[in-house]
């Protein structure tokens, strides 16, 4: 039975430091002027590798062909440098007219008036969103207003090495597992694995896995009042779940946790040291390639994240996208760029879904039909299509304090896993830090 799609409503909160920096300079009396011709040069800022930058430049060339009087100047940095620079530039009203944003961090900029609402551009037809599924589009909304146009999606699923499961003589996991079912399956799997191989990675310190745990248990991560939406018992149960799995010897020991946070190709699943773990959809193909390159069993398959309610999906969807700051002085060209990047089929083929799975369904069709599309991209689109058709997704927005909260869980879990801190003490410390971040 497929799980119904639900929407997890989260709080739009601001990091304490970010709020101070942004409130001084952000904001405006309303949407900036959107009239006028598509002309002139605008900057597009985004994060990524030199390879991604080359693809964006190719899209920029196509945009120039469509709009001869306009052009795009690209500005790229690696992810963490980009985030740091974004805060500084936002405080100085110096953001690019087309600014790359993500559902995990755009809230603080929208909440402080740094980003321009895009609803008038959608209503006028300057930005067409008809090809983007509603659940995906909502990942760029706050309070019913559109501040980001999602151009790429990422969904975290439960991945497993199907070859290793078959060698162990076990049936594959399924989409309707509860967390208790998953634990029982891991114990059966572990009993049939060779020495030195673990049934799963250790995810007790991962906030995204904990978020799925909360949703799968009928809770919410954040309330509308800028507070945590779960109680201390929920977190304590989650931590104890992973401690019990560690005691049973079916997940990686605490000493191996750092290995899970390095390069994807070197994670325990990608080296064959663990059979199962959560992965974003694009990570599945990368993991397969790493295993195949090492001559190891490499068929990675995926199922839904466990949930206690068969009608409630715990597969959380996030989005990368493009926003327009209030300070932009060329809104018509910025809107045209967003519309082109999100919807043009030739642009989709040039970009090859490089930053999340493209959101436009026509673009997805083009990628699947084109022989030049890499196999991994086609696999990613196919997996997302299956989830969309099954209604097995949860659309989510994240508070601005998410990074602070996420960074607190991992260092608290490790001493708990090592027996150096009690679950009760870790839970109290987490709640104290989270409340500071959200308030």
Coordinates of C-alpha atoms in Angstrom, one line a residue:
X1 CA 0.0 0.0 0.0
X2 CA 1.4 3.4 -1.0
X3 CA 1.7 6.1 1.5
X4 CA -0.4 9.3 1.1
X5 CA 1.5 12.6 0.4
X6 CA 1.4 14.9 3.4
X7 CA 2.7 18.4 4.0
X8 CA 4.9 19.0 7.1
X9 CA 4.4 22.6 8.1
X10 CA 7.5 24.0 9.6
X11 CA 8.3 27.3 11.4
X12 CA 10.0 30.2 9.6
X13 CA 12.5 31.2 12.2
X14 CA 15.8 33.1 12.0
X15 CA 19.2 32.3 13.4
X16 CA 19.9 34.8 16.2
X17 CA 23.1 36.1 14.5
X18 CA 21.5 36.1 11.1
X19 CA 18.4 38.0 12.3
X20 CA 20.5 40.8 13.7
X21 CA 22.6 41.1 10.6
X22 CA 19.7 41.0 8.2
X23 CA 17.1 43.0 10.0
X24 CA 19.2 46.1 9.8
X25 CA 19.3 46.3 6.0
X26 CA 16.7 43.9 4.7
X27 CA 13.1 44.6 3.8
X28 CA 11.1 46.8 1.5
X29 CA 7.7 48.4 1.1
X30 CA 6.6 45.8 -1.5
X31 CA 7.6 43.8 -4.6
X32 CA 10.1 45.8 -6.7
X33 CA 9.1 46.9 -10.2
X34 CA 8.7 44.0 -12.6
X35 CA 7.8 45.9 -15.7
X36 CA 10.1 46.5 -18.6
X37 CA 12.0 44.6 -21.2
X38 CA 14.2 41.6 -20.7
X39 CA 17.6 43.2 -21.3
X40 CA 20.9 44.0 -19.6
X41 CA 23.2 41.8 -17.6
X42 CA 22.3 40.3 -14.3
X43 CA 24.4 38.1 -12.0
X44 CA 23.4 34.6 -11.0
X45 CA 25.0 33.4 -7.8
X46 CA 25.0 29.7 -6.9
X47 CA 27.1 27.0 -5.3
X48 CA 28.8 24.0 -6.9
X49 CA 31.8 22.7 -8.7
X50 CA 33.6 23.9 -11.8
X51 CA 31.8 21.2 -13.7
X52 CA 28.4 22.6 -12.6
X53 CA 29.6 26.1 -13.5
X54 CA 30.3 25.0 -17.0
X55 CA 26.8 23.6 -17.3
X56 CA 25.3 26.8 -16.0
X57 CA 27.3 28.8 -18.5
X58 CA 25.9 26.6 -21.3
X59 CA 22.4 27.4 -20.1
X60 CA 23.4 31.1 -20.0
X61 CA 24.4 30.8 -23.7
X62 CA 21.0 29.4 -24.5
X63 CA 19.4 32.2 -22.6
X64 CA 21.3 34.7 -24.6
X65 CA 20.0 33.1 -27.8
X66 CA 16.4 33.4 -26.5
X67 CA 16.9 36.9 -25.2
X68 CA 19.6 38.7 -27.4
X69 CA 19.5 41.9 -25.3
X70 CA 20.1 40.1 -22.0
X71 CA 23.0 38.1 -20.5
X72 CA 23.9 36.2 -17.4
X73 CA 27.1 36.7 -15.3
X74 CA 27.7 33.7 -13.1
X75 CA 29.2 33.7 -9.6
X76 CA 30.0 30.3 -8.1
X77 CA 31.5 29.1 -4.8
X78 CA 31.5 25.9 -2.9
X79 CA 28.5 25.3 -0.7
X80 CA 29.8 26.4 2.7
X81 CA 31.6 29.5 1.3
X82 CA 28.5 30.4 -0.6
X83 CA 26.3 30.3 2.6
X84 CA 28.8 32.5 4.5
X85 CA 29.0 35.0 1.6
X86 CA 25.2 35.0 1.3
X87 CA 24.8 36.3 4.8
X88 CA 27.3 39.1 4.3
X89 CA 26.0 40.2 1.0
X90 CA 22.4 40.1 2.2
X91 CA 23.3 42.5 5.0
X92 CA 24.8 44.9 2.5
X93 CA 21.9 44.6 0.0
X94 CA 24.4 43.2 -2.5
X95 CA 22.8 39.9 -3.5
X96 CA 22.8 38.9 -7.2
X97 CA 19.5 39.6 -9.0
X98 CA 19.2 35.8 -9.4
X99 CA 20.2 34.2 -6.1
X100 CA 20.6 30.4 -5.6
X101 CA 18.6 29.3 -2.5
X102 CA 17.7 26.1 -0.8
X103 CA 14.7 25.0 1.3
X104 CA 17.1 24.4 4.2
X105 CA 18.2 28.0 4.5
X106 CA 16.1 30.5 2.5
X107 CA 13.7 31.1 5.4
X108 CA 15.8 33.6 7.2
X109 CA 16.2 35.7 4.1
X110 CA 12.5 35.7 3.3
X111 CA 11.5 36.2 6.9
X112 CA 13.7 39.3 7.1
X113 CA 12.5 40.9 3.9
X114 CA 15.7 40.3 2.0
X115 CA 13.9 38.2 -0.7
X116 CA 11.2 39.5 -3.0
X117 CA 7.8 37.6 -3.2
X118 CA 7.4 36.1 -6.6
X119 CA 3.7 35.8 -6.7
X120 CA 3.1 38.8 -9.0
X121 CA 5.6 37.4 -11.5
X122 CA 3.8 34.1 -11.5
X123 CA 0.4 35.8 -11.9
X124 CA 1.7 37.9 -14.8
X125 CA 3.1 34.8 -16.6
X126 CA 6.7 36.0 -16.4
X127 CA 7.5 32.9 -14.4
X128 CA 5.6 29.8 -15.4
X129 CA 5.1 27.2 -12.7
X130 CA 2.5 25.0 -14.4
X131 CA 5.1 22.3 -15.0
X132 CA 6.2 22.0 -11.4
X133 CA 4.2 19.7 -9.1
X134 CA 2.3 21.6 -6.3
X135 CA 4.0 19.7 -3.5
X136 CA 7.4 20.7 -4.9
X137 CA 6.4 24.3 -5.5
X138 CA 5.3 24.6 -1.9
X139 CA 8.9 24.0 -0.7
X140 CA 9.6 27.5 -1.9
X141 CA 6.7 29.1 0.0
X142 CA 6.4 30.8 3.3
X143 CA 3.0 31.8 4.7
X144 CA 1.5 31.1 1.3
X145 CA 3.9 33.4 -0.6
X146 CA 6.4 32.1 -3.2
X147 CA 10.0 33.3 -2.4
X148 CA 11.9 30.6 -4.3
X149 CA 11.2 28.7 -7.5
X150 CA 12.3 25.1 -7.0
X151 CA 14.5 24.0 -9.8
X152 CA 16.0 20.8 -8.3
X153 CA 14.7 18.4 -5.7
X154 CA 16.3 16.0 -3.2
X155 CA 14.6 13.2 -1.3
X156 CA 16.2 11.0 1.3
X157 CA 15.3 7.3 1.1
X158 CA 16.3 4.1 2.8
X159 CA 18.9 2.5 0.5
X160 CA 20.4 -1.0 0.7
X161 CA 22.8 -3.2 -1.2
X162 CA 20.4 -5.7 -2.9
X163 CA 23.3 -7.9 -4.0
X164 CA 24.5 -8.3 -0.4
X165 CA 20.9 -8.9 0.9
X166 CA 20.5 -11.7 -1.7
X167 CA 23.8 -13.3 -0.8
X168 CA 22.6 -13.3 2.9
X169 CA 19.5 -15.2 1.8
X170 CA 17.1 -12.5 3.0
X171 CA 14.0 -11.0 1.5
X172 CA 14.3 -7.3 0.5
X173 CA 12.9 -4.6 2.8
X174 CA 9.6 -3.0 1.7
X175 CA 8.0 0.4 1.5
X176 CA 5.6 -0.3 4.4
X177 CA 8.1 -1.1 7.2
X178 CA 7.8 0.4 10.7
X179 CA 10.9 1.2 12.6
X180 CA 10.4 -1.9 14.6
X181 CA 10.2 -3.9 11.4
X182 CA 13.4 -2.3 10.2
X183 CA 15.2 -3.3 13.4
X184 CA 14.1 -6.9 13.1
X185 CA 15.2 -7.0 9.5
X186 CA 18.6 -5.7 10.4
X187 CA 19.1 -8.3 13.1
X188 CA 18.2 -11.1 10.7
X189 CA 20.5 -9.6 8.1
X190 CA 23.4 -9.2 10.5
X191 CA 23.2 -12.9 11.4
X192 CA 24.0 -13.8 7.8
X193 CA 26.7 -11.3 7.0
X194 CA 30.5 -12.0 6.9
X195 CA 32.7 -10.8 9.7
X196 CA 33.4 -7.1 9.6
X197 CA 30.3 -6.1 7.6
X198 CA 27.5 -4.4 9.4
X199 CA 23.8 -4.4 8.5
X200 CA 23.5 -0.6 8.5
X201 CA 25.2 2.6 9.2
X202 CA 24.8 4.4 12.5
X203 CA 22.3 7.3 12.1
X204 CA 21.6 8.2 15.7
X205 CA 23.2 11.6 15.2
X206 CA 21.5 12.5 11.8
X207 CA 18.9 15.3 12.1
X208 CA 17.3 14.4 8.8
X209 CA 16.8 10.8 9.9
X210 CA 15.4 12.0 13.1
X211 CA 13.0 14.3 11.2
X212 CA 11.7 11.3 9.3
X213 CA 11.3 9.5 12.7
X214 CA 9.2 12.3 14.0
X215 CA 6.9 12.4 11.0
X216 CA 6.6 8.7 10.9
X217 CA 5.5 8.7 14.5
X218 CA 2.7 11.2 13.7
X219 CA 4.6 14.3 15.0
X220 CA 5.9 17.5 13.5
X221 CA 9.4 18.9 13.6
X222 CA 8.5 22.5 14.1
X223 CA 5.3 24.3 15.1
X224 CA 3.8 27.5 13.7
X225 CA 5.0 29.3 16.9
X226 CA 8.7 29.0 16.2
X227 CA 9.2 26.1 18.6
X228 CA 10.2 22.5 18.4
X229 CA 7.1 20.4 17.5
X230 CA 8.2 17.3 19.4
X231 CA 8.8 16.5 23.0
X232 CA 11.9 15.2 24.9
X233 CA 10.4 11.7 25.0
X234 CA 10.4 11.6 21.2
X235 CA 14.1 12.4 21.0
X236 CA 15.0 10.0 23.9
X237 CA 13.1 7.2 22.1
X238 CA 15.1 7.9 18.9
X239 CA 18.4 7.9 20.6
X240 CA 17.6 4.7 22.5
X241 CA 16.5 3.0 19.3
X242 CA 20.0 3.4 17.9
X243 CA 21.7 2.5 21.1
X244 CA 19.7 -0.8 21.1
X245 CA 20.8 -1.5 17.5
X246 CA 24.4 -0.8 18.5
X247 CA 24.1 -3.2 21.5
X248 CA 22.7 -5.8 19.1
X249 CA 25.8 -5.3 16.9
X250 CA 23.9 -4.5 13.7
X251 CA 25.1 -1.0 13.1
X252 CA 28.5 0.6 12.8
X253 CA 30.2 1.3 16.2
X254 CA 30.5 4.9 17.3
X255 CA 34.2 4.9 16.3
X256 CA 33.1 4.6 12.7
X257 CA 30.6 7.4 12.7
X258 CA 33.2 10.0 11.3
X259 CA 33.5 7.8 8.2
X260 CA 29.8 8.4 7.4
X261 CA 30.4 12.1 7.2
X262 CA 33.2 12.2 4.7
X263 CA 33.2 11.9 0.9
X264 CA 30.3 9.9 -0.3
X265 CA 32.5 7.4 -2.2
X266 CA 34.2 6.6 1.1
X267 CA 31.2 6.0 3.3
X268 CA 30.6 2.5 4.7
X269 CA 27.9 1.7 2.2
X270 CA 30.1 2.8 -0.7
X271 CA 33.0 0.6 0.5
X272 CA 30.9 -2.4 1.3
X273 CA 31.3 -2.2 5.1
X274 CA 27.6 -1.6 5.6
X275 CA 24.5 -2.9 3.7
X276 CA 21.9 -0.2 4.4
X277 CA 21.6 3.5 5.2
X278 CA 19.6 6.6 4.2
X279 CA 20.7 8.4 1.0
X280 CA 19.5 11.2 -1.1
X281 CA 18.3 9.9 -4.5
X282 CA 21.4 11.1 -6.5
X283 CA 23.7 9.5 -3.9
X284 CA 22.4 6.0 -4.8
X285 CA 24.0 5.9 -8.3
X286 CA 27.2 7.4 -6.9
X287 CA 27.3 4.6 -4.3
X288 CA 26.8 2.0 -7.0
X289 CA 29.6 3.4 -9.1
X290 CA 32.0 3.4 -6.1
X291 CA 31.2 -0.2 -5.3
X292 CA 31.5 -1.3 -8.9
X293 CA 34.8 0.4 -9.3
X294 CA 36.1 -1.6 -6.4
X295 CA 34.8 -4.8 -7.8
X296 CA 32.2 -5.3 -5.0
X297 CA 28.5 -6.1 -5.1
X298 CA 27.0 -2.9 -6.4
X299 CA 23.2 -3.1 -7.0
X300 CA 21.8 -0.5 -4.7
X301 CA 18.0 -0.3 -4.4
X302 CA 15.8 1.8 -2.2
X303 CA 12.5 1.8 -0.2
X304 CA 10.6 4.4 1.8
X305 CA 11.9 5.6 5.1
X306 CA 10.1 3.5 7.9
X307 CA 6.9 5.0 9.2
X308 CA 4.5 3.9 12.0
X309 CA 1.5 5.0 9.9
X310 CA 1.1 3.3 6.5
X311 CA -0.8 6.4 5.2
X312 CA 1.9 8.9 6.2
X313 CA 5.1 9.2 4.2
X314 CA 8.3 9.9 6.0
X315 CA 10.2 10.6 2.7
X316 CA 11.1 14.3 3.1
X317 CA 11.5 16.3 -0.1
X318 CA 13.7 19.4 -0.1
X319 CA 14.5 21.8 -3.0
X320 CA 17.2 23.9 -4.5
X321 CA 16.0 26.9 -6.4
X322 CA 16.4 30.5 -7.4
X323 CA 15.1 33.7 -5.6
X324 CA 15.1 37.4 -6.4
X325 CA 16.3 39.8 -3.7
X326 CA 14.4 43.0 -3.0
X327 CA 17.5 44.9 -4.0
X328 CA 17.4 43.6 -7.6
X329 CA 17.2 46.5 -10.1
X330 CA 16.4 44.3 -13.1
X331 CA 13.5 42.1 -12.1
X332 CA 12.2 41.4 -15.7
X333 CA 15.5 39.8 -16.6
X334 CA 15.8 37.9 -13.4
X335 CA 12.3 36.6 -13.8
X336 CA 13.0 35.6 -17.4
X337 CA 16.2 33.7 -16.2
X338 CA 14.3 31.8 -13.6
X339 CA 11.5 30.9 -16.0
X340 CA 14.1 29.8 -18.6
X341 CA 16.2 27.8 -16.1
X342 CA 13.2 26.0 -14.7
X343 CA 11.2 25.3 -17.8
X344 CA 13.2 25.3 -21.0
X345 CA 13.8 21.8 -22.3
X346 CA 17.1 22.6 -24.0
X347 CA 18.3 24.2 -20.8
X348 CA 17.4 21.0 -19.0
X349 CA 19.4 18.9 -21.4
X350 CA 22.4 21.2 -21.0
X351 CA 22.2 21.3 -17.2
X352 CA 21.6 17.5 -16.9
X353 CA 19.9 17.8 -13.5
X354 CA 23.2 18.7 -11.9
X355 CA 21.8 20.2 -8.6
X356 CA 18.9 18.0 -7.5
X357 CA 16.4 16.3 -9.8
X358 CA 14.8 18.9 -12.2
X359 CA 11.4 19.8 -11.0
X360 CA 9.7 20.5 -14.4
X361 CA 8.0 17.4 -15.6
X362 CA 8.5 18.2 -19.3
X363 CA 12.2 18.6 -18.6
X364 CA 12.2 15.3 -16.8
X365 CA 10.7 13.7 -19.9
X366 CA 13.3 15.2 -22.1
X367 CA 16.1 13.9 -19.9
X368 CA 14.7 10.4 -20.0
X369 CA 14.3 10.4 -23.8
X370 CA 17.7 11.9 -24.6
X371 CA 20.5 9.4 -25.3
X372 CA 23.1 11.9 -24.1
X373 CA 21.6 12.0 -20.6
X374 CA 23.9 10.1 -18.1
X375 CA 22.5 6.8 -16.7
X376 CA 22.6 8.1 -13.2
X377 CA 20.5 11.1 -14.1
X378 CA 17.9 8.9 -15.7
X379 CA 17.9 6.7 -12.7
X380 CA 17.3 9.6 -10.4
X381 CA 14.4 10.9 -12.4
X382 CA 12.8 7.5 -12.6
X383 CA 13.0 7.0 -8.8
X384 CA 11.5 10.5 -8.2
X385 CA 8.7 9.8 -10.7
X386 CA 7.9 6.6 -8.8
X387 CA 7.6 8.4 -5.5
X388 CA 5.5 11.1 -7.1
X389 CA 3.1 8.7 -8.7
X390 CA 2.7 6.7 -5.5
X391 CA 2.1 9.9 -3.5
X392 CA 4.9 8.8 -1.2
X393 CA 6.5 12.2 -0.4
X394 CA 6.4 14.8 2.3
X395 CA 7.0 18.4 1.3
X396 CA 8.9 20.3 3.9
X397 CA 10.2 23.8 4.6
X398 CA 12.9 24.3 7.1
X399 CA 13.5 27.0 9.8
X400 CA 16.6 29.1 9.5
X401 CA 17.9 27.6 12.7
X402 CA 18.0 24.1 11.1
X403 CA 21.8 24.1 10.6
X404 CA 22.5 25.0 14.2
X405 CA 20.0 22.3 15.4
X406 CA 21.4 19.7 13.0
X407 CA 25.0 20.4 14.1
X408 CA 24.0 19.9 17.8
X409 CA 22.5 16.4 17.4
X410 CA 25.6 14.6 16.1
X411 CA 28.1 15.8 18.7
X412 CA 25.6 15.0 21.4
X413 CA 24.8 11.5 20.1
X414 CA 28.4 10.4 19.9
X415 CA 29.2 10.6 23.6
X416 CA 25.9 8.9 24.3
X417 CA 26.8 6.1 22.0
X418 CA 30.2 5.8 23.7
X419 CA 28.7 5.7 27.2
X420 CA 30.1 9.1 28.2
X421 CA 26.7 10.8 28.5
X422 CA 23.2 9.7 29.4
X423 CA 20.3 9.9 27.0
X424 CA 18.6 12.2 29.5
X425 CA 21.5 14.6 29.6
X426 CA 21.9 14.7 25.8
X427 CA 18.2 15.4 25.3
X428 CA 18.2 18.3 27.8
X429 CA 21.3 19.7 26.1
X430 CA 19.7 19.4 22.6
X431 CA 16.5 21.2 23.7
X432 CA 18.4 24.0 25.3
X433 CA 20.5 24.6 22.2
X434 CA 17.6 24.3 19.8
X435 CA 15.4 26.7 21.7
X436 CA 18.3 29.3 21.7
X437 CA 18.6 28.8 17.9
X438 CA 14.9 29.2 17.2
X439 CA 14.4 32.1 19.5

